[in-house]
Short mmCIF file of N, CA and C in Angstrom, two decimals:
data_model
loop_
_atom_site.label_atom_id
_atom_site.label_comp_id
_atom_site.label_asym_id
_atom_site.label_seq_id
_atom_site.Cartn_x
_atom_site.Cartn_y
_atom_site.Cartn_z
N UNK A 1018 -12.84 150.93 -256.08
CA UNK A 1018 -12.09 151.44 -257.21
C UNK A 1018 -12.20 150.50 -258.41
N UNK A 1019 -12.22 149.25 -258.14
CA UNK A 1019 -12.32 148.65 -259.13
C UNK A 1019 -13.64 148.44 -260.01
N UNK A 1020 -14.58 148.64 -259.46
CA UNK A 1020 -15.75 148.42 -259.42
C UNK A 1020 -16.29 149.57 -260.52
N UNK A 1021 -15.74 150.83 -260.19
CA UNK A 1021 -15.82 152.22 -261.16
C UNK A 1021 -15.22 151.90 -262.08
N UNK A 1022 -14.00 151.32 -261.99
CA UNK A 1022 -12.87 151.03 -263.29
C UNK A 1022 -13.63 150.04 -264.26
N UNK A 1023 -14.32 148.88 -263.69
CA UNK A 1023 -15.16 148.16 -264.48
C UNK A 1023 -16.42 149.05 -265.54
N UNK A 1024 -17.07 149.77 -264.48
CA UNK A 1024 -18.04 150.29 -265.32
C UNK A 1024 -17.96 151.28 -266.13
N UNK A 1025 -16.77 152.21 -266.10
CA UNK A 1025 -15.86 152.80 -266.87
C UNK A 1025 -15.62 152.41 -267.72
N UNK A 1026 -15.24 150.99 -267.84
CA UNK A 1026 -14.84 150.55 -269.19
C UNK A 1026 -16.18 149.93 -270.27
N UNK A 1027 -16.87 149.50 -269.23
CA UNK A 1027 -18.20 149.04 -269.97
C UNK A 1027 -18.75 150.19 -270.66
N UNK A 1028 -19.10 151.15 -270.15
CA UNK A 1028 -19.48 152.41 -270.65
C UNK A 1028 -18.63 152.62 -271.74
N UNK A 1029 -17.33 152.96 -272.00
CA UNK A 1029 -16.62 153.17 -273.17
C UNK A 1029 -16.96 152.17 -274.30
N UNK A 1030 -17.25 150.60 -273.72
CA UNK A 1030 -17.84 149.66 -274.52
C UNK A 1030 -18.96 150.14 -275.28
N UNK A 1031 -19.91 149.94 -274.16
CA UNK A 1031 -21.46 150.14 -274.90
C UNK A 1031 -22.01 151.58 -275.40
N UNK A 1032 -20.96 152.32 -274.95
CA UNK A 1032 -21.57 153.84 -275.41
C UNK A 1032 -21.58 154.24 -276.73
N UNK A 1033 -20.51 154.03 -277.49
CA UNK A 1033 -20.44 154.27 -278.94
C UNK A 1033 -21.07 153.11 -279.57
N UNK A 1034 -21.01 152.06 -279.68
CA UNK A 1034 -22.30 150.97 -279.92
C UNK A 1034 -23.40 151.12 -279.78
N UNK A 1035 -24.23 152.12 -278.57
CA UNK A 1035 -25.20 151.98 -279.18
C UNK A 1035 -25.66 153.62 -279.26
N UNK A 1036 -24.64 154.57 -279.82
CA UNK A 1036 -25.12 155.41 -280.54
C UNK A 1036 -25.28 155.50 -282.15
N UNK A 1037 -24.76 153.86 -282.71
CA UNK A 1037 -24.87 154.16 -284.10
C UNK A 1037 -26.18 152.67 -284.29
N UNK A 1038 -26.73 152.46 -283.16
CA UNK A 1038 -27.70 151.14 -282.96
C UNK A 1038 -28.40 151.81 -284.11
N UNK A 1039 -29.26 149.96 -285.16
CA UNK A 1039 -30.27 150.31 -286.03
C UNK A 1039 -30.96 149.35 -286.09
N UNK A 1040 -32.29 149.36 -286.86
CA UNK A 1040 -33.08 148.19 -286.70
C UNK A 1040 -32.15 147.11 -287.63
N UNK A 1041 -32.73 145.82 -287.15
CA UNK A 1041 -31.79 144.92 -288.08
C UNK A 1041 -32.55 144.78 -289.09
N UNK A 1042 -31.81 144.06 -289.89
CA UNK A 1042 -32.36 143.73 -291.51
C UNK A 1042 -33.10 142.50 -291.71
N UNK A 1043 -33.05 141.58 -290.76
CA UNK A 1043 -33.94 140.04 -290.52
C UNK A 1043 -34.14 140.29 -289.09
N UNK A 1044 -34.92 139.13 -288.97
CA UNK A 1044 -34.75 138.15 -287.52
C UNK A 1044 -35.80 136.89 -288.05
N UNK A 1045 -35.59 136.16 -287.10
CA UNK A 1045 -35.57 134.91 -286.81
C UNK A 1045 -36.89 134.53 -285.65
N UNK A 1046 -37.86 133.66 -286.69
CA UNK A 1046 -39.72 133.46 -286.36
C UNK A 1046 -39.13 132.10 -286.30
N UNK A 1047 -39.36 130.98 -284.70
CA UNK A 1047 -39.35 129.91 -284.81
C UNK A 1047 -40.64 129.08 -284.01
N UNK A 1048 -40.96 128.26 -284.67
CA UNK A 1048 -42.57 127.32 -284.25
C UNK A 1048 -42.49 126.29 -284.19
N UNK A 1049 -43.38 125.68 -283.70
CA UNK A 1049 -43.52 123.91 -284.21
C UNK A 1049 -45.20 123.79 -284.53
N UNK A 1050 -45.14 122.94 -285.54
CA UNK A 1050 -46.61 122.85 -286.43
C UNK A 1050 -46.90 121.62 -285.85
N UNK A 1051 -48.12 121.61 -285.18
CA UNK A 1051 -48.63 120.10 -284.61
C UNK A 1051 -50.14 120.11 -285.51
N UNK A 1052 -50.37 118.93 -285.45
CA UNK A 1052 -52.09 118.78 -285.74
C UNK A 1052 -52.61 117.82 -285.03
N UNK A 1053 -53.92 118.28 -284.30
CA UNK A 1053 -53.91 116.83 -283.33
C UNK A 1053 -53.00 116.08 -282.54
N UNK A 1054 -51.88 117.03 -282.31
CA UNK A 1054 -50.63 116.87 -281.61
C UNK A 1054 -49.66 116.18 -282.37
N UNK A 1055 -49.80 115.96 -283.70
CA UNK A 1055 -48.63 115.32 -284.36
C UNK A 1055 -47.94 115.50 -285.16
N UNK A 1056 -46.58 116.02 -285.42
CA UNK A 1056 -45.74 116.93 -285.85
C UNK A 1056 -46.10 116.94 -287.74
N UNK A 1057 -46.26 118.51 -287.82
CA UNK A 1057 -46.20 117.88 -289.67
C UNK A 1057 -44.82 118.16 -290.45
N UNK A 1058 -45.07 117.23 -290.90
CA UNK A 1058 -43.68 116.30 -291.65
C UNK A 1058 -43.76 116.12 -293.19
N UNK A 1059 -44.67 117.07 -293.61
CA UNK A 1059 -45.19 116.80 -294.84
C UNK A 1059 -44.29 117.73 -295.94
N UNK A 1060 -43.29 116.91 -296.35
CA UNK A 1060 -42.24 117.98 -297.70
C UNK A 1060 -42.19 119.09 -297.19
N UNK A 1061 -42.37 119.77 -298.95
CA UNK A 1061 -42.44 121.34 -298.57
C UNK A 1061 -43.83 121.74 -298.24
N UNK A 1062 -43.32 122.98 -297.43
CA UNK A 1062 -44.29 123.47 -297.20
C UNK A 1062 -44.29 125.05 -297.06
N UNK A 1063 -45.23 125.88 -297.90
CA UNK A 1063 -45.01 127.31 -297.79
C UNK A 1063 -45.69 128.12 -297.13
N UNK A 1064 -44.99 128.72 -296.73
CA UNK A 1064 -45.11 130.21 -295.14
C UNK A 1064 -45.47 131.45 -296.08
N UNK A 1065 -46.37 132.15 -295.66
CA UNK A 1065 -46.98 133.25 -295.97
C UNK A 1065 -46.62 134.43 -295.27
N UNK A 1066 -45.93 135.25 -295.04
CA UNK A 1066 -45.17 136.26 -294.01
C UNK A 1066 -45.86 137.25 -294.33
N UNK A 1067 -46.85 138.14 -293.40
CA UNK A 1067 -47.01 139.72 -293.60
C UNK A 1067 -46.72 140.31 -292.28
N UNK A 1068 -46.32 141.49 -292.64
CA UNK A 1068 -46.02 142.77 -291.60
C UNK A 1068 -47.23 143.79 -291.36
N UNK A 1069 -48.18 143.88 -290.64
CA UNK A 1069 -49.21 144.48 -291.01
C UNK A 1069 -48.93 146.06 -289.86
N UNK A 1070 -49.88 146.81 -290.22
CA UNK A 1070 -50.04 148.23 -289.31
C UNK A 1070 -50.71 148.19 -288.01
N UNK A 1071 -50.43 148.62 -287.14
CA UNK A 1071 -51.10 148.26 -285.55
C UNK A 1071 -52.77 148.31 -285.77
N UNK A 1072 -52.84 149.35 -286.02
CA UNK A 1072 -54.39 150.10 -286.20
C UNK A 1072 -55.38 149.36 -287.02
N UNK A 1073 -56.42 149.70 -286.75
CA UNK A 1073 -57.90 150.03 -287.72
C UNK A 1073 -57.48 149.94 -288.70
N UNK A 1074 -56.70 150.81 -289.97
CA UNK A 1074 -56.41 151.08 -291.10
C UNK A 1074 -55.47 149.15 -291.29
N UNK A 1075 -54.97 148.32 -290.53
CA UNK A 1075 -54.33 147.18 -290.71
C UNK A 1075 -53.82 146.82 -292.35
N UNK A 1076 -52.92 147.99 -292.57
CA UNK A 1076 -52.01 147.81 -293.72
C UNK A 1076 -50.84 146.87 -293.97
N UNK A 1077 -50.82 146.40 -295.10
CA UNK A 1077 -49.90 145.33 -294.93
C UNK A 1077 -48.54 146.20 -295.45
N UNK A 1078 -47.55 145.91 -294.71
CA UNK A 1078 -46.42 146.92 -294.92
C UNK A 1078 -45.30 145.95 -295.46
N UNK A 1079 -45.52 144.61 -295.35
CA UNK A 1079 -44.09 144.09 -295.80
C UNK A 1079 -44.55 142.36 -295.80
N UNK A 1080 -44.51 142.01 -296.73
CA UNK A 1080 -44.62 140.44 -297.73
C UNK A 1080 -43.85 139.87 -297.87
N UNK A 1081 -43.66 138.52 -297.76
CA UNK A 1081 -42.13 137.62 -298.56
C UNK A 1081 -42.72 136.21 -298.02
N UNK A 1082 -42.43 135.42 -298.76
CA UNK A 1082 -42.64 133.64 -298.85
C UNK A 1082 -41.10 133.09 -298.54
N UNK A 1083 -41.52 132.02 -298.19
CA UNK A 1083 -40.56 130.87 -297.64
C UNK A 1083 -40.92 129.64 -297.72
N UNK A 1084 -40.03 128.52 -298.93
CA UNK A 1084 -40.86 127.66 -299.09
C UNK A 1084 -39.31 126.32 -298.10
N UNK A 1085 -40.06 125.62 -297.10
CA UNK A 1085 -39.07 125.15 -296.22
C UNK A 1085 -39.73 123.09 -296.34
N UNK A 1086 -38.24 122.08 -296.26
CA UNK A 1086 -38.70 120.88 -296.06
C UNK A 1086 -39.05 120.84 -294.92
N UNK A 1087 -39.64 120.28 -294.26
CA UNK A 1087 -40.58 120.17 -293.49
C UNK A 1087 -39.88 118.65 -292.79
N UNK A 1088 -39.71 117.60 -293.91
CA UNK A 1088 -39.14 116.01 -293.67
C UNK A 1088 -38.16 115.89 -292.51
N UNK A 1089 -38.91 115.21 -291.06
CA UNK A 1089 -37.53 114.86 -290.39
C UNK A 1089 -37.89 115.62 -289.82
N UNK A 1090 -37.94 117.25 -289.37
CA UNK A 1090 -38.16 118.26 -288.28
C UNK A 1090 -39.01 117.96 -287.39
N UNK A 1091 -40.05 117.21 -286.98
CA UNK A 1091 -40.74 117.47 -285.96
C UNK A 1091 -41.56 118.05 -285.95
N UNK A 1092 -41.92 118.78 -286.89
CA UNK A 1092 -43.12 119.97 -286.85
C UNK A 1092 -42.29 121.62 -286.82
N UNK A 1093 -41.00 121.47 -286.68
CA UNK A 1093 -40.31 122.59 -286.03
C UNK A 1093 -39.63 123.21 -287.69
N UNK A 1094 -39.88 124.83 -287.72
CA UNK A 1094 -39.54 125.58 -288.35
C UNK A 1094 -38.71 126.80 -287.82
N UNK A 1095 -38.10 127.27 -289.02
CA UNK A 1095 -37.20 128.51 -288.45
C UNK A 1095 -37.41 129.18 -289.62
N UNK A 1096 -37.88 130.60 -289.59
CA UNK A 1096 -38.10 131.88 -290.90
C UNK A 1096 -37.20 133.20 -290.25
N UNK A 1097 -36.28 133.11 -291.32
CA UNK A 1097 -35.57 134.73 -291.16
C UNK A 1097 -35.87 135.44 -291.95
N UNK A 1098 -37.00 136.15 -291.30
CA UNK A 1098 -37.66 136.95 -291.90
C UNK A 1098 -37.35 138.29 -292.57
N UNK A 1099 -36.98 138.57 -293.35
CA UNK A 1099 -36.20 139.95 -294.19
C UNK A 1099 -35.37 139.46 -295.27
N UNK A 1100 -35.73 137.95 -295.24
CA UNK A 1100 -34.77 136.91 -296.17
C UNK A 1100 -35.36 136.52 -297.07
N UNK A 1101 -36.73 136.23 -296.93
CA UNK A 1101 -37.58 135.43 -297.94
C UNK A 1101 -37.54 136.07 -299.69
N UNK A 1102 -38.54 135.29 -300.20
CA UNK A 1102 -38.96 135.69 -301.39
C UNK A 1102 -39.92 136.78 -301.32
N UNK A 1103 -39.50 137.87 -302.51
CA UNK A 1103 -40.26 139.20 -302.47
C UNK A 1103 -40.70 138.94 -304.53
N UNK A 1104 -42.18 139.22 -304.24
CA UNK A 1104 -42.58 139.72 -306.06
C UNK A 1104 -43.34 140.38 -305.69
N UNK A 1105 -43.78 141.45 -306.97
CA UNK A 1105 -44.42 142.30 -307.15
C UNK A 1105 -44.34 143.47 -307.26
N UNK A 1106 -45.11 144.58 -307.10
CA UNK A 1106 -44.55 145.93 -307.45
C UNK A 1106 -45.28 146.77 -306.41
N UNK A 1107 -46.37 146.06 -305.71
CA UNK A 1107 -46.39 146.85 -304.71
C UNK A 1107 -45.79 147.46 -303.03
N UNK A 1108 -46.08 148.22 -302.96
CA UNK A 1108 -44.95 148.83 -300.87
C UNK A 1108 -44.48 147.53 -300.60
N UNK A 1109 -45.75 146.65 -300.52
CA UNK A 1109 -45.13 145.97 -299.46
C UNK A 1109 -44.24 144.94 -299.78
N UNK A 1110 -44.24 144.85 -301.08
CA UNK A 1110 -43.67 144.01 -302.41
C UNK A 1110 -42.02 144.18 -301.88
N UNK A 1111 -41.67 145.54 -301.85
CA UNK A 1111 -40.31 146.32 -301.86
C UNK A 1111 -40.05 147.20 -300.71
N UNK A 1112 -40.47 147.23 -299.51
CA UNK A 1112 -40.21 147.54 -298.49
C UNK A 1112 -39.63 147.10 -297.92
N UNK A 1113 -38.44 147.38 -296.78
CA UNK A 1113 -37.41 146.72 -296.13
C UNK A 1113 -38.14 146.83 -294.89
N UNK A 1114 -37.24 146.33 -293.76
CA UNK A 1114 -37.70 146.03 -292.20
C UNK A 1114 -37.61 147.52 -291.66
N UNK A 1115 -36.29 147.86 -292.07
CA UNK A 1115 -35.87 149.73 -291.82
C UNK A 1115 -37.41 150.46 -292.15
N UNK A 1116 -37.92 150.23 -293.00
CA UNK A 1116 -38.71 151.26 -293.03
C UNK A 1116 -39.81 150.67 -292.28
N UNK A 1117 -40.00 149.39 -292.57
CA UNK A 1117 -41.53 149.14 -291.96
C UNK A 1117 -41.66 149.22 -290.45
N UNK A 1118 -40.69 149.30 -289.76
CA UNK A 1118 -40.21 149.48 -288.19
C UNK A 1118 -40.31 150.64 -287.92
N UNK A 1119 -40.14 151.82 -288.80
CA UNK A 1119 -39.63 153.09 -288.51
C UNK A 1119 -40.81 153.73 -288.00
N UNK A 1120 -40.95 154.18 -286.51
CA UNK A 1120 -41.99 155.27 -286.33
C UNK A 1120 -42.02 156.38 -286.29
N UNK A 1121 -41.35 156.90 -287.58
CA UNK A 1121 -40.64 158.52 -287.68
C UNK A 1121 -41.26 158.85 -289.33
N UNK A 1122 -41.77 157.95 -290.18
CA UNK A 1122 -42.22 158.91 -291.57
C UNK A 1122 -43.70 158.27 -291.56
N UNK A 1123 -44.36 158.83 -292.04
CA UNK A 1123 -45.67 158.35 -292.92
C UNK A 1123 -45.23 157.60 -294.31
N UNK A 1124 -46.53 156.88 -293.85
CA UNK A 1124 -46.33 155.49 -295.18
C UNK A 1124 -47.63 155.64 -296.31
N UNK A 1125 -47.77 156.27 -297.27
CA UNK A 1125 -48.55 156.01 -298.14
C UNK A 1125 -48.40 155.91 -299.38
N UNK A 1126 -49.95 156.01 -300.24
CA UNK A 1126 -50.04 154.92 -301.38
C UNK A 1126 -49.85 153.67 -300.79
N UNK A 1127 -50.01 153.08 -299.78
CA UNK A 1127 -50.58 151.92 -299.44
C UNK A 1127 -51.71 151.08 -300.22
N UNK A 1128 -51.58 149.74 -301.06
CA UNK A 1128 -52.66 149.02 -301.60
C UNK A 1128 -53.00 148.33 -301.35
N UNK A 1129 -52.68 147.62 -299.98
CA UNK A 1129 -53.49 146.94 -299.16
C UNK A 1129 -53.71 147.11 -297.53
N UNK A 1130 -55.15 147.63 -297.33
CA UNK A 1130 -55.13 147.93 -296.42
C UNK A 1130 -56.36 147.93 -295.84
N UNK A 1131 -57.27 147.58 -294.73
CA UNK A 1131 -58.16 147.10 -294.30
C UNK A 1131 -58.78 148.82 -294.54
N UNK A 1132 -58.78 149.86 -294.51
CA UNK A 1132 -59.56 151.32 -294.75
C UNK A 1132 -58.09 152.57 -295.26
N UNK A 1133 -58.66 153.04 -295.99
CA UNK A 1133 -57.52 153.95 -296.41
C UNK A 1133 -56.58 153.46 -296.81
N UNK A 1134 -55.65 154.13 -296.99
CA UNK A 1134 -54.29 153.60 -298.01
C UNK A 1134 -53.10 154.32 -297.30
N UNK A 1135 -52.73 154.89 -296.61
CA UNK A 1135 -51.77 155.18 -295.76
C UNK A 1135 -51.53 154.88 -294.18
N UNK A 1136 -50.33 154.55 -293.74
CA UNK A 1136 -50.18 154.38 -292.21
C UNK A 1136 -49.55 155.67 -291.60
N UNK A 1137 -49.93 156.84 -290.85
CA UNK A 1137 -48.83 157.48 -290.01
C UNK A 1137 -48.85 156.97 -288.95
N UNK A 1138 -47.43 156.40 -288.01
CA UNK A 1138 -47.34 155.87 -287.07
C UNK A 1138 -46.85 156.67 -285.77
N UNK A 1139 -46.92 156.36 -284.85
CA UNK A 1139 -46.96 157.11 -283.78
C UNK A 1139 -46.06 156.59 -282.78
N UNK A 1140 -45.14 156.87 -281.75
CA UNK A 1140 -43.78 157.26 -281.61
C UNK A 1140 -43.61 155.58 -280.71
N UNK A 1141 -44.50 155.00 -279.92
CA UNK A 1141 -44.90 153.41 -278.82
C UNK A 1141 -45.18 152.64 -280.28
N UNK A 1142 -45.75 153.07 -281.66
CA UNK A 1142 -46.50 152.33 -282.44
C UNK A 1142 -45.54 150.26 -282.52
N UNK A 1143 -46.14 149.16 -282.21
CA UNK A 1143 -45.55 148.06 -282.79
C UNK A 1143 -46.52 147.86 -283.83
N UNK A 1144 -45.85 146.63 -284.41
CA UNK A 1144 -46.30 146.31 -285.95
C UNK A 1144 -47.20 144.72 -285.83
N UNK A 1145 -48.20 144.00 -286.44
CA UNK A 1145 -48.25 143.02 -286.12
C UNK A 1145 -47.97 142.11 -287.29
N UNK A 1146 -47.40 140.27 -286.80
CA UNK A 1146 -47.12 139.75 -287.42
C UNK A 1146 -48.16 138.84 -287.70
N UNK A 1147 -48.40 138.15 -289.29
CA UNK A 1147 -49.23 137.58 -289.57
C UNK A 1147 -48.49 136.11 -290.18
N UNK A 1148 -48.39 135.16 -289.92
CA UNK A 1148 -48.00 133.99 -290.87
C UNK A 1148 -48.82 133.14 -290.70
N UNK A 1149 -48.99 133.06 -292.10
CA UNK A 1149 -49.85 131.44 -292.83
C UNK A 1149 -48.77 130.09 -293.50
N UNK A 1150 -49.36 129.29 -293.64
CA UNK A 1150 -48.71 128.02 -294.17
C UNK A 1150 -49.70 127.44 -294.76
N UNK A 1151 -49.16 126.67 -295.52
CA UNK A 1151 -49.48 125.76 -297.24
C UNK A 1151 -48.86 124.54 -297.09
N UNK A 1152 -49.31 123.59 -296.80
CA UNK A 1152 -48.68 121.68 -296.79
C UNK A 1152 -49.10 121.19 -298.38
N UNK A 1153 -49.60 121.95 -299.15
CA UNK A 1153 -49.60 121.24 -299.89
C UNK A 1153 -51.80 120.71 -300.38
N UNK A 1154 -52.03 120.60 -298.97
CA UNK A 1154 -53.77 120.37 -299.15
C UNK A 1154 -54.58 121.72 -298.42
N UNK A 1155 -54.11 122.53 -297.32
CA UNK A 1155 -54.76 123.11 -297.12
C UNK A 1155 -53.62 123.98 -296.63
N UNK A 1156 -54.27 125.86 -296.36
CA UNK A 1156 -53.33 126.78 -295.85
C UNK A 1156 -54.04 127.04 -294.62
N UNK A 1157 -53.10 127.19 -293.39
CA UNK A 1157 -53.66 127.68 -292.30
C UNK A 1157 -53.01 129.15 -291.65
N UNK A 1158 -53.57 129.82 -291.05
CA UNK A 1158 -52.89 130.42 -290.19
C UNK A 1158 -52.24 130.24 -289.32
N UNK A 1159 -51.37 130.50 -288.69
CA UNK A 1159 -50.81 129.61 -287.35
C UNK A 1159 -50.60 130.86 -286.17
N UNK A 1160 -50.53 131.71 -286.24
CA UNK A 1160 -50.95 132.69 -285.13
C UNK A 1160 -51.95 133.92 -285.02
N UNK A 1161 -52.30 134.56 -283.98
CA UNK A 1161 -53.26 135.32 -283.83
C UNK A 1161 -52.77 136.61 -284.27
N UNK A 1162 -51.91 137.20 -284.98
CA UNK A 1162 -51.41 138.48 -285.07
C UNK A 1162 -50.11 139.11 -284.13
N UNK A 1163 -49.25 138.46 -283.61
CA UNK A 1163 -48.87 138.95 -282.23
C UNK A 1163 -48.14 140.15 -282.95
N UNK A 1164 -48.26 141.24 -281.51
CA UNK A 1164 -47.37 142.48 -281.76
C UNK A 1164 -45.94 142.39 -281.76
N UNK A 1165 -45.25 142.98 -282.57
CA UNK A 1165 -43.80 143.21 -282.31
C UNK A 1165 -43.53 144.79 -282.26
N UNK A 1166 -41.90 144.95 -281.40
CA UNK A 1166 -41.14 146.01 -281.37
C UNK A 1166 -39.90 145.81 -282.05
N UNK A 1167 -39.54 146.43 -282.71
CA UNK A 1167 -37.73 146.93 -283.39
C UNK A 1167 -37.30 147.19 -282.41
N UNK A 1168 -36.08 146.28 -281.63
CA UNK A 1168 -35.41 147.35 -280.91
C UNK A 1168 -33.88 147.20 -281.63
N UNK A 1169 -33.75 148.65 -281.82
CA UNK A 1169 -32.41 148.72 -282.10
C UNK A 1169 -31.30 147.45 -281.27
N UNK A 1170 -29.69 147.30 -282.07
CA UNK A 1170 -28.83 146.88 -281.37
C UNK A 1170 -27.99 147.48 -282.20
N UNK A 1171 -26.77 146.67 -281.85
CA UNK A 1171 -25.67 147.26 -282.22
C UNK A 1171 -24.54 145.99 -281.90
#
């Protein structure tokens, strides 16, 4: 009896929570920058953030910079991403996470984009992430593209 009474109540918990679940508006990219294994420590240093399209067509759907001290960390960074700096006038210039997550509309007039200029996405579709960095002498990439999913919370 108690055991029902528990999950009874959990259910009343989580049920209306996550019928109004949405993608969030940030999250949170954390790394550590080594070179030759040794932490860089060098001032500022600026992060290059794109949101690109799964596919062939590899549209960039969403842009923003982050310029972070570096001094003292270890090599170790933290980007909340949906936070950064946004210019320009193009999609990806002014696109939020809501939309660039969303696998329910077509995305076009797209102006950057490896073929064509629109994304329609498809219902499994994830997005991939791209970040670069700037010390100041040279910019690198620091990962291979990895895929992400939106999952709703609440």
């Amino acid at each position: 009896m108690i055991n029902k009474m528990i999950l009874l109540i959990l259910s009343a918990i989580f049920f209306p929570l996550g019928a109004h679940a949405q993608v969030p508006s940030a999250f949170v990219y954390q790394g550590q920058i080594l070179r030759s294994g040794v932490p860089l420590e060098s001032g500022t240093v600026t992060f290059f953030v794109k949101i690109l399209s799964p596919g062939a067509e590899s549209c960039v759907l969403y842009e923003e910079q982050h310029v972070v001290n570096m001094a003292g960390t270890n090599g170790v960074f933290n980007l909340s991403i949906g936070t950064g700096v946004r210019s320009g006038t193009n999609f990806e210039d002014g696109s939020n996470l809501q939309t660039v997550f969303s696998n329910t509309t077509a995305l076009t007039g797209l102006s950057t984009c490896a073929a064509g200029s629109s994304y329609t996405p498809a219902g499994g579709d994830t997005r991939k992430l791209r970040i670069r960095y700037n010390d100041g002498t040279t910019t690198v990439t620091i990962n291979q593209d990895p895929h992400l999913v939106a999952t709703p919370f609440s």
